[in-house]
Amino acid sequence: MDRKVGTISRGIRCPIIRQGDDLAKIVVDSVLEAAESEGFTLRDRDVVAATESIVARAQGNYATVDAIAKDVKAKLGGGTIGVILPILSRNRFAICLRGIAKGAKKIVLMLSYPSDEVGNELVSLDKLDAAHVNPYSDVLTLEKYRELFGENRHPFTGVDYVQYYGDLIRESGAEVEIIFANDPRTILNYTKNVLTCDIHTRARTKRLLRDAGAEVVCGLDDILNTPVDGSGYQEKFGLLGSNKSNEDTIKLFPRECTDLVLEIQKRLLEKTGKHVEVMVYGDGAFKDPVGKIWELADPSVSVANTPGLEGTPNELKLKYLADNDFADLSGEALQEAIQQRIREKGDVSGTMASQGTTPRRLTDLIGSLCDLTSGSGDKGTPVILIQGYFDNYTN
């Protein structure tokens, strides 16, 4: 065991990225300048990751509220539209909702309860129990929701999203009716033209709506999946993964960027002789135990990655080996026995000795680590360097 430190995750400071910047050059130069400044060197199988935000900025992948409105009107008819299962977010959804409302005469807004898809709570489970409400079957009007639960403000932002979304729709020129339900087919009692706004369950929601007789079904992934009057677009995810840029503009999820990660990998190999893995990451996948909020507002944790980041971890549980296979050993003999088992391990999936290791994709694990390291505020570290992630007890 030569090194005494395992995985290290470093935030790398970069210039502010603007449209048209050579992002591959900026990422490579920033990593190498950080290495020189801090006195570390790159190694084979290090991971360099860039947040999706700077990739979209370099691509200039922006669109206006008016572009959203035009696409919504063209695809959903411009009359009464059911907007269902959105997340509660000023940054992620509110500006999209403004564009949606500008493209309709009336919005029937169907909010899931007790919380949205990523865990933002509209009402607590305890309050549901006390009111004898079953969220799986009961449909609540806005009046009934207020009668039972009153005003519910988000614990971190202080926003009453029910009021906020209703006001926003009216300010955008549309009528609004708000209901609370979890079965997407409920909306068909109000309108047959539906825009479903869920992220990770959208394929099932669309299927349920079509099978139940909806006339027009779109998801957020179907809005701005092609340019509107020269706007930005995202061919696979549409509005999913977008963020507010200013009061009238959104930054969309980046378009295809596999070429970018391969170019960064190539340039780092040329400059350092090291084979570094590269990815572009979105939201991580983890849950806040207090606010009960998942991240996962992006449609994918890994937007693009080099082939060496495919797959899942192939790890043995050291605790299991120490407590079972080598329970009679200790000290140096125990260490040597475990190291030898690791060297000989092969594919350990499904074995008892692998139980308790994290059964997730490498890109989701590494992307989550990157997201936690970079944060979403003013750290100024949109590039992350991870070293030692693929080490084990023998290195």
XYZ file of C-alpha atoms in Angstrom:
395
model
C 0.000 0.000 0.000
C 2.215 2.804 -1.334
C -0.090 5.820 -1.162
C -1.716 6.919 2.069
C -4.462 8.951 0.355
C -7.291 7.525 -1.710
C -9.734 9.511 -3.828
C -9.169 13.262 -4.121
C -11.704 15.601 -5.727
C -10.475 19.076 -6.655
C -12.446 22.029 -7.940
C -10.533 23.714 -10.768
C -10.860 27.468 -11.220
C -11.615 28.583 -14.772
C -12.272 31.836 -16.617
C -15.893 32.877 -17.134
C -17.064 31.018 -20.234
C -18.709 32.865 -23.114
C -20.318 31.712 -26.351
C -17.774 30.600 -28.920
C -14.928 29.972 -26.451
C -12.564 27.067 -27.177
C -13.744 25.045 -24.203
C -11.383 22.116 -24.728
C -8.403 24.480 -24.558
C -9.759 26.297 -21.513
C -10.389 23.055 -19.599
C -6.983 21.575 -20.430
C -5.100 24.800 -19.657
C -6.984 25.281 -16.378
C -6.238 21.754 -15.174
C -2.553 22.001 -16.065
C -2.215 25.465 -14.496
C -3.848 24.166 -11.310
C -1.466 21.203 -11.257
C 1.538 23.505 -11.576
C 0.183 25.938 -8.975
C -0.671 23.277 -6.390
C 2.227 20.910 -7.050
C 0.412 17.771 -8.196
C 0.714 15.733 -11.387
C -1.837 13.943 -13.511
C -1.958 10.147 -13.491
C -3.524 7.555 -15.770
C -7.257 7.128 -15.113
C -7.669 10.479 -13.437
C -11.048 12.002 -14.272
C -11.558 15.534 -15.609
C -15.190 16.632 -15.612
C -16.873 19.835 -16.774
C -20.322 20.944 -15.654
C -22.980 20.976 -18.365
C -23.545 24.668 -17.741
C -20.252 25.852 -19.221
C -20.659 23.539 -22.202
C -24.077 25.014 -23.002
C -22.676 28.520 -22.509
C -19.833 27.864 -24.935
C -22.332 26.448 -27.424
C -24.573 29.501 -27.010
C -27.510 27.192 -26.362
C -30.071 29.756 -25.237
C -33.717 30.439 -26.044
C -36.275 33.074 -25.127
C -39.628 32.775 -23.411
C -41.222 33.813 -26.697
C -39.569 30.885 -28.492
C -41.042 28.528 -25.890
C -44.466 30.120 -26.335
C -44.342 29.788 -30.108
C -43.355 26.105 -29.950
C -45.990 25.315 -27.312
C -48.714 27.011 -29.333
C -47.689 25.189 -32.512
C -47.570 21.775 -30.866
C -50.471 21.999 -28.388
C -52.920 24.264 -30.163
C -52.862 27.424 -28.063
C -56.191 26.767 -26.301
C -56.603 24.991 -22.964
C -53.482 23.016 -22.073
C -53.022 20.641 -19.180
C -49.602 21.215 -17.641
C -48.956 18.311 -15.324
C -46.394 17.058 -12.798
C -43.889 19.944 -12.899
C -41.149 20.330 -10.333
C -41.313 23.301 -7.966
C -38.381 25.497 -8.923
C -37.877 29.160 -9.720
C -34.659 28.378 -11.571
C -35.657 25.201 -13.368
C -39.331 25.489 -14.232
C -40.826 28.912 -13.536
C -39.380 30.572 -16.625
C -40.491 27.597 -18.748
C -43.980 27.966 -17.294
C -44.049 31.606 -18.321
C -43.349 30.630 -21.922
C -45.899 27.805 -21.770
C -48.562 30.166 -20.433
C -47.826 32.712 -23.175
C -48.607 29.962 -25.692
C -52.052 29.108 -24.272
C -55.414 30.691 -23.442
C -55.830 28.624 -20.291
C -53.555 26.417 -18.212
C -54.914 23.621 -16.056
C -51.960 23.120 -13.740
C -51.877 19.695 -12.096
C -49.396 19.484 -9.220
C -48.332 16.184 -7.698
C -48.605 15.925 -3.933
C -47.387 15.606 -1.197
C -44.230 16.530 -3.135
C -42.939 16.972 -6.638
C -40.759 14.472 -8.486
C -37.520 15.646 -6.898
C -38.863 15.922 -3.346
C -39.972 19.545 -2.950
C -42.862 19.274 -0.507
C -46.306 20.852 -0.908
C -47.719 19.244 2.215
C -46.306 16.833 4.779
C -47.313 13.198 5.043
C -48.392 13.870 8.620
C -50.856 16.524 7.417
C -52.200 14.136 4.796
C -52.749 11.500 7.460
C -54.509 13.971 9.742
C -56.800 15.084 6.904
C -57.505 11.466 5.848
C -56.391 12.259 2.307
C -55.099 9.509 0.013
C -52.682 11.090 -2.502
C -52.884 8.042 -4.762
C -56.613 8.433 -5.414
C -57.871 11.795 -4.153
C -58.046 14.788 -6.485
C -58.012 18.157 -4.741
C -59.123 21.504 -6.078
C -57.173 24.583 -5.095
C -59.962 25.541 -2.713
C -59.934 22.126 -1.033
C -56.141 22.160 -0.762
C -56.218 25.552 0.951
C -59.076 24.496 3.223
C -57.199 21.401 4.380
C -53.598 22.587 4.384
C -53.523 26.377 4.104
C -50.354 28.038 2.883
C -47.247 25.881 2.622
C -43.934 27.613 2.024
C -40.816 25.853 0.836
C -38.518 25.263 3.850
C -35.447 26.698 2.121
C -36.743 29.312 -0.320
C -39.804 30.484 1.613
C -41.873 30.407 -1.585
C -45.501 29.266 -1.704
C -45.189 27.602 -5.105
C -48.928 27.121 -5.527
C -49.484 30.877 -5.328
C -46.300 31.652 -7.249
C -47.119 29.442 -10.230
C -50.730 30.625 -10.346
C -49.689 34.286 -10.339
C -47.027 33.658 -12.965
C -49.518 32.068 -15.356
C -51.982 34.950 -14.944
C -49.227 37.524 -15.423
C -48.299 35.768 -18.680
C -51.798 36.322 -20.038
C -53.483 32.952 -19.511
C -56.310 31.806 -17.290
C -55.355 29.224 -14.675
C -57.021 26.397 -12.808
C -54.954 24.458 -10.266
C -55.621 20.888 -9.150
C -53.653 18.352 -7.129
C -53.421 14.730 -8.274
C -50.887 11.998 -8.977
C -52.574 9.947 -11.689
C -51.653 11.709 -14.951
C -54.924 10.572 -16.537
C -56.824 12.881 -14.171
C -56.002 15.807 -16.428
C -58.136 14.339 -19.214
C -61.245 15.358 -17.255
C -60.222 18.965 -17.971
C -58.510 18.899 -21.385
C -57.269 16.443 -23.999
C -54.164 18.495 -24.842
C -51.457 17.760 -22.308
C -47.903 18.879 -21.646
C -46.325 16.543 -19.108
C -43.428 18.068 -17.227
C -42.027 15.122 -15.298
C -38.412 14.234 -15.953
C -37.528 10.613 -15.290
C -41.034 9.122 -15.556
C -42.066 10.969 -18.713
C -42.173 7.952 -21.048
C -44.668 6.127 -18.810
C -46.745 9.272 -18.317
C -47.021 9.818 -22.063
C -48.031 6.196 -22.587
C -50.749 6.376 -19.928
C -52.168 9.574 -21.395
C -52.238 8.291 -24.972
C -53.801 4.990 -23.932
C -56.486 6.918 -22.004
C -57.529 8.979 -25.020
C -55.458 12.163 -24.932
C -55.515 13.951 -28.279
C -52.150 15.726 -28.038
C -49.399 14.645 -25.654
C -46.059 16.401 -25.380
C -43.348 16.350 -22.766
C -40.886 19.082 -21.932
C -38.484 17.034 -24.038
C -40.683 17.765 -27.076
C -40.516 21.554 -26.651
C -37.521 23.272 -28.301
C -36.146 19.963 -29.542
C -35.595 21.859 -32.800
C -34.782 25.569 -33.273
C -37.546 28.162 -33.249
C -36.637 31.274 -35.253
C -32.948 30.483 -34.804
C -33.151 29.767 -31.085
C -31.103 27.242 -29.192
C -32.500 23.740 -28.868
C -31.767 20.304 -27.453
C -32.657 17.534 -29.860
C -33.040 14.780 -27.243
C -34.197 16.598 -24.100
C -35.859 19.824 -25.261
C -36.561 21.986 -22.195
C -35.451 19.290 -19.748
C -32.255 20.299 -17.979
C -32.754 23.980 -18.761
C -32.003 26.792 -16.309
C -33.030 30.405 -16.014
C -30.490 32.748 -17.594
C -32.400 36.003 -17.096
C -36.065 37.012 -16.836
C -36.696 36.335 -20.531
C -34.098 33.693 -21.465
C -33.239 30.116 -20.580
C -30.009 28.213 -20.968
C -30.780 24.803 -22.411
C -29.025 21.512 -21.684
C -25.947 21.244 -23.933
C -26.243 19.642 -27.323
C -24.118 16.680 -28.392
C -20.696 16.981 -26.766
C -19.010 13.589 -27.169
C -16.495 15.277 -29.485
C -15.623 17.673 -26.654
C -14.760 14.979 -24.092
C -12.698 13.074 -26.652
C -10.851 16.260 -27.629
C -10.022 17.089 -23.998
C -8.778 13.525 -23.475
C -6.635 13.766 -26.611
C -5.083 17.111 -25.677
C -4.263 15.969 -22.135
C -2.605 12.827 -23.507
C -0.531 14.937 -25.889
C 0.552 17.349 -23.152
C 1.072 14.923 -20.231
C 1.363 11.419 -21.680
C -1.441 10.342 -19.341
C -4.704 8.670 -20.359
C -7.309 10.714 -18.502
C -11.038 9.983 -18.525
C -13.363 12.922 -19.255
C -17.046 13.629 -18.734
C -19.612 16.418 -18.879
C -21.891 16.171 -15.852
C -25.298 17.456 -14.831
C -27.106 17.140 -11.511
C -25.825 14.536 -9.111
C -28.025 11.805 -7.684
C -28.379 12.187 -3.932
C -31.023 13.107 -1.377
C -31.019 15.831 1.269
C -32.158 14.086 4.479
C -33.596 17.282 5.977
C -35.314 18.941 3.022
C -35.984 15.531 1.415
C -34.974 16.981 -1.947
C -33.293 14.883 -4.590
C -31.091 16.610 -7.122
C -31.803 14.881 -10.457
C -33.596 17.816 -12.061
C -31.418 17.177 -15.123
C -32.476 14.332 -17.404
C -29.044 12.726 -17.147
C -26.101 12.835 -14.722
C -23.608 12.231 -17.531
C -24.185 14.288 -20.650
C -21.160 12.728 -22.352
C -18.168 10.691 -21.233
C -15.162 8.837 -22.569
C -15.574 5.048 -22.913
C -13.457 4.296 -19.838
C -16.237 5.603 -17.576
C -18.836 3.119 -18.782
C -19.965 0.304 -16.500
C -20.322 -0.183 -12.761
C -17.778 -0.558 -9.942
C -16.151 -3.986 -9.594
C -15.231 -3.909 -5.929
C -14.891 -6.215 -2.968
C -16.155 -5.264 0.475
C -13.093 -5.083 2.744
C -15.265 -5.421 5.837
C -16.747 -8.663 4.522
C -13.318 -10.116 3.748
C -11.964 -9.132 7.169
C -14.963 -10.485 9.085
C -15.509 -13.668 7.067
C -12.861 -15.020 4.709
C -9.941 -13.875 6.825
C -11.502 -13.686 10.285
C -8.590 -15.642 11.771
C -5.944 -13.199 10.498
C -4.769 -9.822 11.745
C -2.059 -7.247 11.209
C 0.289 -7.643 8.262
C -1.003 -11.141 7.433
C -4.561 -9.795 7.115
C -3.403 -6.917 4.942
C -1.439 -9.168 2.614
C -4.305 -11.677 2.317
C -6.817 -8.959 1.396
C -4.442 -7.373 -1.096
C -3.882 -10.726 -2.777
C -7.636 -11.369 -2.997
C -8.124 -7.953 -4.635
C -5.379 -8.653 -7.189
C -7.055 -11.937 -8.122
C -10.671 -10.787 -7.918
C -11.798 -10.854 -11.572
C -15.510 -10.101 -12.025
C -17.054 -10.081 -8.539
C -20.624 -9.090 -9.434
C -23.154 -11.191 -7.556
C -20.670 -12.613 -5.061
C -21.111 -12.374 -1.307
C -17.849 -10.439 -1.011
C -19.246 -7.652 -3.232
C -22.443 -7.151 -1.224
C -22.725 -3.659 0.239
C -20.705 -2.039 -2.524
C -22.600 0.663 -4.402
C -24.624 -0.868 -7.285
C -24.699 2.204 -9.505
C -23.140 3.279 -12.766
C -19.705 4.848 -12.593
C -20.934 7.963 -14.399
C -23.697 8.503 -11.824
C -21.318 8.053 -8.888
C -18.588 10.242 -10.350
C -21.076 12.854 -11.589
C -22.570 13.098 -8.098
C -19.117 13.619 -6.594
C -18.416 16.316 -9.175
C -21.711 18.104 -8.510
C -21.089 18.131 -4.763
C -17.556 19.438 -5.294
C -18.413 22.214 -7.738
C -21.614 23.364 -6.060
C -23.977 25.692 -7.904
C -22.986 29.092 -6.553
C -19.921 31.300 -6.650
C -17.074 28.827 -6.090
C -15.891 29.393 -9.669
C -14.861 25.760 -10.128
C -16.919 24.401 -13.042
C -14.231 21.820 -13.806
C -13.449 18.983 -11.421
C -10.330 16.813 -11.261
C -10.759 13.482 -9.496
C -7.667 11.434 -8.694
C -7.448 7.971 -7.213
C -11.045 7.025 -7.896
C -10.045 3.751 -9.518
C -7.421 2.912 -6.890
C -7.928 0.082 -4.435
C -6.207 -1.248 -1.323
C -3.308 -2.617 -3.382
C -2.193 0.711 -4.901
